[in-house]
JSON list of C-alpha atoms in Angstrom, two decimals:
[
{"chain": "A", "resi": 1, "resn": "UNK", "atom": "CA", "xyz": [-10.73, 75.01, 123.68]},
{"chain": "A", "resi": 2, "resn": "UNK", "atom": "CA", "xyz": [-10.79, 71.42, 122.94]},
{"chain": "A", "resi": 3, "resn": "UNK", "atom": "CA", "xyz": [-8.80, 69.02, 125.67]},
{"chain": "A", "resi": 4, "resn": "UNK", "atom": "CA", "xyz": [-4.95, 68.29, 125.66]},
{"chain": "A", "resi": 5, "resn": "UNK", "atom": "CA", "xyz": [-4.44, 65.08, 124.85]},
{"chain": "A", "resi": 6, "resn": "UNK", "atom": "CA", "xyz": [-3.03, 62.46, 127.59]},
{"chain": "A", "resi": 7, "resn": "UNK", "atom": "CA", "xyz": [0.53, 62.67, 128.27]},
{"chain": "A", "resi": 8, "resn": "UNK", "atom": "CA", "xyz": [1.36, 58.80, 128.19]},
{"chain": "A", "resi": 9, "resn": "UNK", "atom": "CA", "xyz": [-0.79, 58.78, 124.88]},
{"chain": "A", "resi": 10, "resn": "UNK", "atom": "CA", "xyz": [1.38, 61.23, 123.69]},
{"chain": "A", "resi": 11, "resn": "UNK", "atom": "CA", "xyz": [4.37, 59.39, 124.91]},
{"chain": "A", "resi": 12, "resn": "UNK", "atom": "CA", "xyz": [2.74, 55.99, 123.30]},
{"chain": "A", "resi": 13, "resn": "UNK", "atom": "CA", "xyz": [2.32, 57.75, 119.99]},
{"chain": "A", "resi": 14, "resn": "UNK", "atom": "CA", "xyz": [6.00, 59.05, 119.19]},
{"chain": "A", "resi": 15, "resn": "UNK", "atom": "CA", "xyz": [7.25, 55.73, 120.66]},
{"chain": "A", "resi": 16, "resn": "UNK", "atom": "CA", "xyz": [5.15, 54.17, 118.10]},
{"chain": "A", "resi": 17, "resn": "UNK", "atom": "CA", "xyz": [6.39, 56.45, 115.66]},
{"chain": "A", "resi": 18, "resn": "UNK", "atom": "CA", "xyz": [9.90, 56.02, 115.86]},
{"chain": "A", "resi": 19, "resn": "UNK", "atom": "CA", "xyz": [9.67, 52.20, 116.29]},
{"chain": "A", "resi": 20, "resn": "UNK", "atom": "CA", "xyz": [8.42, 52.43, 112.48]},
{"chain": "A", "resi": 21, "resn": "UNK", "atom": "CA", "xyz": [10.80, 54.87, 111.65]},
{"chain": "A", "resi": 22, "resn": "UNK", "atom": "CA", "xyz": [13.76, 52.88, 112.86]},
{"chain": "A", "resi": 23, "resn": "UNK", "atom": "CA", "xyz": [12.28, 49.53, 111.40]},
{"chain": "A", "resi": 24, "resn": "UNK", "atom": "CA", "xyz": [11.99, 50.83, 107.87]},
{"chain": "A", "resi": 25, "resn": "UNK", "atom": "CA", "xyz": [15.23, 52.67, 107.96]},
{"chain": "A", "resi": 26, "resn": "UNK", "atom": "CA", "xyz": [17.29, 49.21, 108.83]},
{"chain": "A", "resi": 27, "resn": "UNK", "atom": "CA", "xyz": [15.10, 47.30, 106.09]},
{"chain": "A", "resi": 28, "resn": "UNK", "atom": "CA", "xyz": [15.54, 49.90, 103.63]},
{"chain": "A", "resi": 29, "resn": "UNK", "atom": "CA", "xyz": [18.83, 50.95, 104.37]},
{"chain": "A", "resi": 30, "resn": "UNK", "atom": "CA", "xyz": [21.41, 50.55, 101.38]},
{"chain": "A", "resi": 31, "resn": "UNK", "atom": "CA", "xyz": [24.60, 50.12, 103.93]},
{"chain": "A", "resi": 32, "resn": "UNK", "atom": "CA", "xyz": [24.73, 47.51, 105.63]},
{"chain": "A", "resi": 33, "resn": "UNK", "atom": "CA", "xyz": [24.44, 47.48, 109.33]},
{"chain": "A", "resi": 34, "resn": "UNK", "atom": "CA", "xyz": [26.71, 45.54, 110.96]},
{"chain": "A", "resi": 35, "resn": "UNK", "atom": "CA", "xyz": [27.52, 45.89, 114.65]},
{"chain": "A", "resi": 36, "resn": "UNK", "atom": "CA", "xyz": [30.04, 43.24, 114.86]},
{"chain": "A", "resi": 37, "resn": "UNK", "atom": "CA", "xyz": [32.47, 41.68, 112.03]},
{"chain": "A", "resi": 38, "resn": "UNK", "atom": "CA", "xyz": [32.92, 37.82, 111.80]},
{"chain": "A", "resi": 39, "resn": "UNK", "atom": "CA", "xyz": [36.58, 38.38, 110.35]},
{"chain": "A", "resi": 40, "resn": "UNK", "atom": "CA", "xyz": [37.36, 34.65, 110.52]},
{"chain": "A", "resi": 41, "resn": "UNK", "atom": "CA", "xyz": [34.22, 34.14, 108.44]},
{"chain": "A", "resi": 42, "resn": "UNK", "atom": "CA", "xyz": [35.36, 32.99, 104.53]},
{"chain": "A", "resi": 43, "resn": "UNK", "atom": "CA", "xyz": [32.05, 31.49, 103.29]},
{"chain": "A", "resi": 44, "resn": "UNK", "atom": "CA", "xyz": [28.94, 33.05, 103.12]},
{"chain": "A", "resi": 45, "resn": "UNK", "atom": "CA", "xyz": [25.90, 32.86, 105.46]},
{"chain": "A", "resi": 46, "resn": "UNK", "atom": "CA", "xyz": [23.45, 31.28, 102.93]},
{"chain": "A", "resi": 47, "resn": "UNK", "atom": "CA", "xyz": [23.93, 27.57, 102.65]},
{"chain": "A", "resi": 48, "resn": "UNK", "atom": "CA", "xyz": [25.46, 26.53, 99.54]},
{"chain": "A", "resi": 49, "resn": "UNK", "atom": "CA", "xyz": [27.11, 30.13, 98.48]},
{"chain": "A", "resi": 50, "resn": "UNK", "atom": "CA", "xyz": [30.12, 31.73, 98.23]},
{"chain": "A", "resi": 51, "resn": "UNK", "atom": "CA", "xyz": [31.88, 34.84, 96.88]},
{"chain": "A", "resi": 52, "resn": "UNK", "atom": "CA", "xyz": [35.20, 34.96, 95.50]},
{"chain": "A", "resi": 53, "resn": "UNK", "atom": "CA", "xyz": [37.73, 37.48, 94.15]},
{"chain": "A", "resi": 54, "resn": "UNK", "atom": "CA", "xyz": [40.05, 37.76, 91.74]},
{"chain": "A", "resi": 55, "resn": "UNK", "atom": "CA", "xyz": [42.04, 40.27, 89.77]},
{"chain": "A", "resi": 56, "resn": "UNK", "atom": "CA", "xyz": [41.46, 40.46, 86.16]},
{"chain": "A", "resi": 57, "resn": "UNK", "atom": "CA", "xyz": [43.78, 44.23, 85.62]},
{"chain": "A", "resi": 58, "resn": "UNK", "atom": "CA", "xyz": [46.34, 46.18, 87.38]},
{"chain": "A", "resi": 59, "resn": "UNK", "atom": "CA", "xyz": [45.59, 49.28, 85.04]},
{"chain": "A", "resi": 60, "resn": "UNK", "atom": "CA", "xyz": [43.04, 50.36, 85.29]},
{"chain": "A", "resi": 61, "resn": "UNK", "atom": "CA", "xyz": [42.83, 47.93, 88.64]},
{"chain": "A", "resi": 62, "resn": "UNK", "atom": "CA", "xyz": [40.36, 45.52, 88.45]},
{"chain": "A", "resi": 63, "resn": "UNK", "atom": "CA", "xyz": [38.35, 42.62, 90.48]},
{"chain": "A", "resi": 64, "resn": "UNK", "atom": "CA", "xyz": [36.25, 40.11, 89.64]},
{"chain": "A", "resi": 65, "resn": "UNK", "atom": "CA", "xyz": [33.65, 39.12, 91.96]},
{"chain": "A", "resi": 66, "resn": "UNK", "atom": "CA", "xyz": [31.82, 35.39, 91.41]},
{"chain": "A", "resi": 67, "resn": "UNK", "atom": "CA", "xyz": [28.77, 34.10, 93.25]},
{"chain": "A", "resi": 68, "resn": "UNK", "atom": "CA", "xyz": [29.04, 30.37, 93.06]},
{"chain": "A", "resi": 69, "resn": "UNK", "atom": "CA", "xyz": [26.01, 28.06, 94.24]},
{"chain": "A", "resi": 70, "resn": "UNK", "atom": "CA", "xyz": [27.27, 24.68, 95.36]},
{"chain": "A", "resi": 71, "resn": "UNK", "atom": "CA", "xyz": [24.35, 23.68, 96.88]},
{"chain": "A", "resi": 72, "resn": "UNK", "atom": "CA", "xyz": [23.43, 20.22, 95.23]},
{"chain": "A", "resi": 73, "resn": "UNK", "atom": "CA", "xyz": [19.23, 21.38, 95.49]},
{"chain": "A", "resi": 74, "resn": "UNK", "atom": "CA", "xyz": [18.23, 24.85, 96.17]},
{"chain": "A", "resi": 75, "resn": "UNK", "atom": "CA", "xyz": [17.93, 27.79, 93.82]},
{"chain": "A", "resi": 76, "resn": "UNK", "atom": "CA", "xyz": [18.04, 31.25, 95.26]},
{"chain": "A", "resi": 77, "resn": "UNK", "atom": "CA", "xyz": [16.81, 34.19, 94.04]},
{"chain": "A", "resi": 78, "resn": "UNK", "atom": "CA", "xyz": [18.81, 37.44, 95.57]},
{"chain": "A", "resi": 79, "resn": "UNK", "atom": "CA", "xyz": [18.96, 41.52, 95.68]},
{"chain": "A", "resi": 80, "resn": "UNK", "atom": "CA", "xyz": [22.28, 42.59, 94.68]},
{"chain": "A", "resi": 81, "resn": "UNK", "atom": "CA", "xyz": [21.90, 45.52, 96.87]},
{"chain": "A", "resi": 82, "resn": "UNK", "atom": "CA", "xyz": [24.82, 46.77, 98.95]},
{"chain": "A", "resi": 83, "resn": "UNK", "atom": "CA", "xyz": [26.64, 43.56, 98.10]},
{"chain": "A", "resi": 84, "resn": "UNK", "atom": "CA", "xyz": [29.38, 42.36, 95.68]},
{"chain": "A", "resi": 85, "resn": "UNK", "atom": "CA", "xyz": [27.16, 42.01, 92.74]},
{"chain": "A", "resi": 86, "resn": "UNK", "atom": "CA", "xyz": [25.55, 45.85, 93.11]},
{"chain": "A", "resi": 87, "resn": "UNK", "atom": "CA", "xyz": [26.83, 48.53, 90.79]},
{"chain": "A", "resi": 88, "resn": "UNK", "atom": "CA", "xyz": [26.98, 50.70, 93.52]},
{"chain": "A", "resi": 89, "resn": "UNK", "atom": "CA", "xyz": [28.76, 48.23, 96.19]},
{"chain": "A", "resi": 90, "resn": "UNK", "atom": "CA", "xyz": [32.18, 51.10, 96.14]},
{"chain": "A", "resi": 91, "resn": "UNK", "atom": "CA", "xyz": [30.01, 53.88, 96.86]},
{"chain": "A", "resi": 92, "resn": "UNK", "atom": "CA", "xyz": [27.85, 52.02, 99.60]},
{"chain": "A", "resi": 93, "resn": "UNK", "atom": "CA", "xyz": [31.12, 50.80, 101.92]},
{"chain": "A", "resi": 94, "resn": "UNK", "atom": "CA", "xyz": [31.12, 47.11, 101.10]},
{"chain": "A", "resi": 95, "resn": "UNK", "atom": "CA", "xyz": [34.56, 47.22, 99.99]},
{"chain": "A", "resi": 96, "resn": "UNK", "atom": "CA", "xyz": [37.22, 47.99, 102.67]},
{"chain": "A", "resi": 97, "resn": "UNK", "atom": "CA", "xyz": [41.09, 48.42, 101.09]},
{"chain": "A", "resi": 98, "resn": "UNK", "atom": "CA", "xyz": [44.23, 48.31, 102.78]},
{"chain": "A", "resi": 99, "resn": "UNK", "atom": "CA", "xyz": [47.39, 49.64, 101.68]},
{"chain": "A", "resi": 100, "resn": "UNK", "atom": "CA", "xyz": [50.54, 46.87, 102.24]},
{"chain": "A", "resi": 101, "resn": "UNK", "atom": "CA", "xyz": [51.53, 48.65, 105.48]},
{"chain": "A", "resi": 102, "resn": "UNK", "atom": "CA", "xyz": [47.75, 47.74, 106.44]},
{"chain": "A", "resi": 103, "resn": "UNK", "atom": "CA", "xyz": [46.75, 51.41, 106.60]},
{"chain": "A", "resi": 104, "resn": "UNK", "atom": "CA", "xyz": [42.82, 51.72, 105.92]},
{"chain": "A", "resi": 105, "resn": "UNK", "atom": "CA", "xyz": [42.40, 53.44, 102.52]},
{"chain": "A", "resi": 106, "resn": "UNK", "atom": "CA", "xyz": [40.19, 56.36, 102.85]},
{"chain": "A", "resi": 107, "resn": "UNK", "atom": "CA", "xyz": [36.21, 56.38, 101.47]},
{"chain": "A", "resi": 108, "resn": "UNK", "atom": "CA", "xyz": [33.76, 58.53, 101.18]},
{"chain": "A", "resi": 109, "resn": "UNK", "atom": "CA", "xyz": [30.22, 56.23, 101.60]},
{"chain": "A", "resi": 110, "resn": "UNK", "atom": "CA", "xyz": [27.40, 57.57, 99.96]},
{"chain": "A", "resi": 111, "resn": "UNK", "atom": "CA", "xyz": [23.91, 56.92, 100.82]},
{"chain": "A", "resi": 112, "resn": "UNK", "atom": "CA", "xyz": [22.00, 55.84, 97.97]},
{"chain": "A", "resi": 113, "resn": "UNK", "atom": "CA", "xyz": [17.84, 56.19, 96.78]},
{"chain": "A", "resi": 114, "resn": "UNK", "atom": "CA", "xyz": [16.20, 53.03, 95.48]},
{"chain": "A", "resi": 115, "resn": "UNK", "atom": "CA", "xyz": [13.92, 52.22, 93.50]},
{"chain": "A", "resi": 116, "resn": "UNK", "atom": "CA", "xyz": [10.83, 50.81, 95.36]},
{"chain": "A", "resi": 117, "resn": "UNK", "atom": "CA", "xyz": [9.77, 47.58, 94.53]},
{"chain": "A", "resi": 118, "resn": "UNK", "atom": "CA", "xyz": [13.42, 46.34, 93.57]},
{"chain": "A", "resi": 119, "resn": "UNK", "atom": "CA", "xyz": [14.04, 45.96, 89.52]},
{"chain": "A", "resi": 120, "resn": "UNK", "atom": "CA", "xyz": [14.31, 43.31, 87.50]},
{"chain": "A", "resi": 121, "resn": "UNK", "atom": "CA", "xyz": [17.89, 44.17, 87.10]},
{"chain": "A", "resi": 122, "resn": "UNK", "atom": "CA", "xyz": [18.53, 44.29, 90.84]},
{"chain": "A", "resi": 123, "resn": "UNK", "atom": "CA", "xyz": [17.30, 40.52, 91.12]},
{"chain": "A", "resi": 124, "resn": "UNK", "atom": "CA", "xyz": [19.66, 36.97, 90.35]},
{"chain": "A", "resi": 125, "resn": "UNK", "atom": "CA", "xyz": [18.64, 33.86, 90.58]},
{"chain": "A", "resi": 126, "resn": "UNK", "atom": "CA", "xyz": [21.33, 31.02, 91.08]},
{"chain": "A", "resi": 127, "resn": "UNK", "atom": "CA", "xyz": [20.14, 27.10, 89.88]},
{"chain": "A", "resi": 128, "resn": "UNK", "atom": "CA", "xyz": [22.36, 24.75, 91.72]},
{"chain": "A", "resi": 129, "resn": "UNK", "atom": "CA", "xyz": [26.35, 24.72, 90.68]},
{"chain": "A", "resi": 130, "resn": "UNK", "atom": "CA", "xyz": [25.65, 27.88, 88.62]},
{"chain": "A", "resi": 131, "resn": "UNK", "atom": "CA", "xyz": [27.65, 31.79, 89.51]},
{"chain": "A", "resi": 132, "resn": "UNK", "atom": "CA", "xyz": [27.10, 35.26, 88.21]},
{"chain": "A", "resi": 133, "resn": "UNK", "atom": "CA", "xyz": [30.14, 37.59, 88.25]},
{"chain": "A", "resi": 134, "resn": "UNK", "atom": "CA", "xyz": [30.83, 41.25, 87.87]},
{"chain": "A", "resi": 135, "resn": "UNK", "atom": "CA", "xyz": [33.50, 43.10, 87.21]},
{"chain": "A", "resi": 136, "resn": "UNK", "atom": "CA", "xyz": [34.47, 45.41, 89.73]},
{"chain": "A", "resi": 137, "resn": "UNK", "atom": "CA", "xyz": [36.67, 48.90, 88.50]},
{"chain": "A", "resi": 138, "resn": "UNK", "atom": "CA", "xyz": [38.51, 50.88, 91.06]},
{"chain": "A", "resi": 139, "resn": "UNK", "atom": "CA", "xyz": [39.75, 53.68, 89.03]},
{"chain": "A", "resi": 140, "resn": "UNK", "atom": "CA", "xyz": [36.98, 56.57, 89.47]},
{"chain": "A", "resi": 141, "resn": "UNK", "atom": "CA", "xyz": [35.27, 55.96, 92.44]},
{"chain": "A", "resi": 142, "resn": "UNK", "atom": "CA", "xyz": [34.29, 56.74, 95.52]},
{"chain": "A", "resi": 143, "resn": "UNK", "atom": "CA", "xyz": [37.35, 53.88, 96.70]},
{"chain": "A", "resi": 144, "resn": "UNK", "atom": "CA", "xyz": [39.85, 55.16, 94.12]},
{"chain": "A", "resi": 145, "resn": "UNK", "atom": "CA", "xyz": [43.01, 53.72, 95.00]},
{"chain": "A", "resi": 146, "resn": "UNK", "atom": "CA", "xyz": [45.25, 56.49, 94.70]},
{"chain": "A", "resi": 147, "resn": "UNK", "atom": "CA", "xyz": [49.35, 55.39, 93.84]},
{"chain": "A", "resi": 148, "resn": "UNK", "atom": "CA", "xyz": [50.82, 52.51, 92.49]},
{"chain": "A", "resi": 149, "resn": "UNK", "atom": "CA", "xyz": [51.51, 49.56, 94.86]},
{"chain": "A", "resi": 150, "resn": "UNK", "atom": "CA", "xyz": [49.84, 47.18, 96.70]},
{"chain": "A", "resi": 151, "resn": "UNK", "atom": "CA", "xyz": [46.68, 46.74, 98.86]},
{"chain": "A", "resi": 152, "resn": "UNK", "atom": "CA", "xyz": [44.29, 43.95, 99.52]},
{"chain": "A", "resi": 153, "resn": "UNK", "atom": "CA", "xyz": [40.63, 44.73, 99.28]},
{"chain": "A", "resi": 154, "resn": "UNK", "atom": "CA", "xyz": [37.94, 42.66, 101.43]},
{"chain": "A", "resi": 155, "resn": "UNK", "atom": "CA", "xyz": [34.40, 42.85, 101.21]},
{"chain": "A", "resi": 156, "resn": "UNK", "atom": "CA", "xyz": [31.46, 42.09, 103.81]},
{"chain": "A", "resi": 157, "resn": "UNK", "atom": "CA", "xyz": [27.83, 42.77, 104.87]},
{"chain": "A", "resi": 158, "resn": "UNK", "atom": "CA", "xyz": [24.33, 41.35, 105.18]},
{"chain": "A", "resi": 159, "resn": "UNK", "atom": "CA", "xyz": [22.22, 40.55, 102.42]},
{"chain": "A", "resi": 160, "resn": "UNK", "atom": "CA", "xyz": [18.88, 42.83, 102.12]},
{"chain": "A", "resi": 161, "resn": "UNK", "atom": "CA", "xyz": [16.91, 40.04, 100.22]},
{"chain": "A", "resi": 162, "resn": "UNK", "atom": "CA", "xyz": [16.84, 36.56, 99.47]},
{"chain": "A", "resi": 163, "resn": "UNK", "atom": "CA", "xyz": [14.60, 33.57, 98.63]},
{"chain": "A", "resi": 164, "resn": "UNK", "atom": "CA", "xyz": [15.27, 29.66, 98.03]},
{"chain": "A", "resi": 165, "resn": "UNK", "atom": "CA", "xyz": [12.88, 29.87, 95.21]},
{"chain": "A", "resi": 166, "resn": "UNK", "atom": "CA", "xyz": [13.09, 30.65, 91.82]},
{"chain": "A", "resi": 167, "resn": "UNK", "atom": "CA", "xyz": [12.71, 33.73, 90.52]},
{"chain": "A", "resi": 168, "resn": "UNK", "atom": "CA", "xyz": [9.60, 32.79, 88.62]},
{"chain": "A", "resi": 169, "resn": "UNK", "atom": "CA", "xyz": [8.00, 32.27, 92.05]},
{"chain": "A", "resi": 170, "resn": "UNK", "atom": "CA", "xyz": [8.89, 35.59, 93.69]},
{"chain": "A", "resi": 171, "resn": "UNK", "atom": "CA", "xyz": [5.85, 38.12, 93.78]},
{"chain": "A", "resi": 172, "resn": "UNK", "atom": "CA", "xyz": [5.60, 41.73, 93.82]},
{"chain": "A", "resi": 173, "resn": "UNK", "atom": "CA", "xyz": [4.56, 41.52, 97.02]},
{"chain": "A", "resi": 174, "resn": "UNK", "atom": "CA", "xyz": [7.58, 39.65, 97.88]},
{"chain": "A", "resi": 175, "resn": "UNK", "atom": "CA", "xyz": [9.71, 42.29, 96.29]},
{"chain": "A", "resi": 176, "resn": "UNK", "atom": "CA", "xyz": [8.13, 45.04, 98.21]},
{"chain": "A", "resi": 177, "resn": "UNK", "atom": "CA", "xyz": [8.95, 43.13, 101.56]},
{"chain": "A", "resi": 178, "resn": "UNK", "atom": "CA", "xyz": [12.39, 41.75, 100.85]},
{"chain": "A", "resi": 179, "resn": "UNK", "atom": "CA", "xyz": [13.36, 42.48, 104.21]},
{"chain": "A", "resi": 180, "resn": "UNK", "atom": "CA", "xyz": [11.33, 39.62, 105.52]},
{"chain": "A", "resi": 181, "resn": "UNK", "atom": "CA", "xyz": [12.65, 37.02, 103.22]},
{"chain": "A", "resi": 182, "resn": "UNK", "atom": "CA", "xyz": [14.43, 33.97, 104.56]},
{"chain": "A", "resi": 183, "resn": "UNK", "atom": "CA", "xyz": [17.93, 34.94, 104.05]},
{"chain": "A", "resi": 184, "resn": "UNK", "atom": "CA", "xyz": [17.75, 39.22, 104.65]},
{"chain": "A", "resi": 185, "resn": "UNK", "atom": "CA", "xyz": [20.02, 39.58, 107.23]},
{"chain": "A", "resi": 186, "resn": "UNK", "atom": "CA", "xyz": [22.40, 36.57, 106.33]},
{"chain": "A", "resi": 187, "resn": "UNK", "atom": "CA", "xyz": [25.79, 37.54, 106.39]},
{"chain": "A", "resi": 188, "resn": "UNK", "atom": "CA", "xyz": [28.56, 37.52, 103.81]},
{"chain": "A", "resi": 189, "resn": "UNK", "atom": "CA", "xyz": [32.43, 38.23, 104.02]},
{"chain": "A", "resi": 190, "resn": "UNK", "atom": "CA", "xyz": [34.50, 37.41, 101.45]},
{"chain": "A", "resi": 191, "resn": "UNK", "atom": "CA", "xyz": [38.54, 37.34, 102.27]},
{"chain": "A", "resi": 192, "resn": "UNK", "atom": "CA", "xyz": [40.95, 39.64, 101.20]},
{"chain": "A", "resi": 193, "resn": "UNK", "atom": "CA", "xyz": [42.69, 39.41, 97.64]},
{"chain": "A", "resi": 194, "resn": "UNK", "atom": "CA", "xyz": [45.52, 41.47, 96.35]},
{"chain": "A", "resi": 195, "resn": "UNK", "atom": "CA", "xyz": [45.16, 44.09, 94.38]},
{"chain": "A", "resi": 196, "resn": "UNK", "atom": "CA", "xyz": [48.20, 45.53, 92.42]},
{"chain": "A", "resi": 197, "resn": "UNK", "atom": "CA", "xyz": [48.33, 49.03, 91.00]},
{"chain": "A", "resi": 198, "resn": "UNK", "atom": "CA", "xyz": [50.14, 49.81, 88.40]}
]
C-alpha cells in the first residue's frame, strides 16, 4: 500500500486549487463584481470616456446608449462584455430600473457562456472624439418593464477588457488574457435617464 500523502501538502494543493478557481471565475465572469457602488460617479473610469443615455421610443421603450471618446490622443480598443454596448447587458444585471415611487424593478440575471478568445464582434475600438451606440429594447427581456408609466433606468459595472491601442495592435494572446489589460477592472456608471412607457 503506497504512502498517504502529507497532510499540509494536501492542504497546499486544494488551496492552490481554489486560488485558480476563484481567479478565473472573477476574470471570466460575465457579471460584474462589484462590492461597493460609486453612486456619485457620472463619468467613466477610463480617461477620456463616457456613456450616455437617451430615449429614442416609449413603445416599444427604448434607450440609446453612446460611448463617446473625448480624449484629445488615445485610442482604445474595448470588450463590450457585461457593459452598455453588449447584446446581452439586460440579461447580465447591468441595467438596474426603478419605478417613479423608486421601487427596484424586478430581474432575473442570467449567467451567460462565452466564447473563448473574445470575437471580433465583441471588440470596439474608439479613435479620439469618435462614439459607438446601441440601441437598447426593453420590451422582451429579462428587464421587461411591465405597465405603463415611468421609471429611470441606470447602468454600472467594471469593464472586463480594455487597451489604449488600436485594435490593429491587439493580439490573440491579448484577447485570451483580457483580464490583464490596462483598463479590466475600470469602472463605469452611467446616471439615470427616464424612461416612459407607454
Amino acid at each position: 500500500m503506497p504512502p498517504l500523502p502529507h497532510p499540509l501538502a494536501t492542504l497546499l494543493s486544494i488551496l492552490l486549487s481554489l486560488t485558480l478557481l476563484l481567479s478565473f471565475y472573477i476574470y471570466q465572469s460575465p457579471t460584474s463584481l462589484t462590492f461597493t457602488t460609486p453612486h456619485l460617479q457620472t463619468t467613466n473610469g477610463i480617461p477620456g470616456l463616457t456613456f450616455s443615455l437617451s430615449q429614442i421610443s416609449t413603445s416599444p421603450p427604448a434607450l440609446l446608449v453612446t460611448l463617446q471618446n473625448n480624449h484629445p490622443e488615445t485610442t482604445y480598443t474595448l470588450l463590450k462584455w457585461a457593459t452598455p454596448l453588449d447584446a446581452s447587458a439586460l440579461d447580465t444585471g447591468v441595467f438596474s430600473i426603478t419605478t417613479a415611487d423608486g421601487k427596484a424593478v424586478e430581474q432575473v440575471v442570467r449567467r451567460i457562456t462565452r466564447k473563448m478568445p473574445p470575437p471580433p464582434n465583441q471588440i470596439v475600438e474608439l479613435a479620439p472624439g469618435r462614439n459607438v451606440s446601441r440601441e437598447v429594447l426593453f420590451d422582451k427581456s429579462a428587464a421587461v418593464v411591465t405597465g405603463m408609466g415611468k421609471y429611470r433606468v441606470e447602468a454600472k459595472g467594471v469593464w472586463k477588457g480594455g487597451w489604449a491601442r488600436n485594435r490593429a495592435e491587439i493580439t490573440t494572446k491579448d484577447l485570451w488574457a483580457f483580464g490583464e489589460s490596462e483598463f479590466a477592472g475600470s469602472r463605469f456608471v452611467i446616471d439615470g435617464v427616464e424612461m416612459i412607457v407607454e
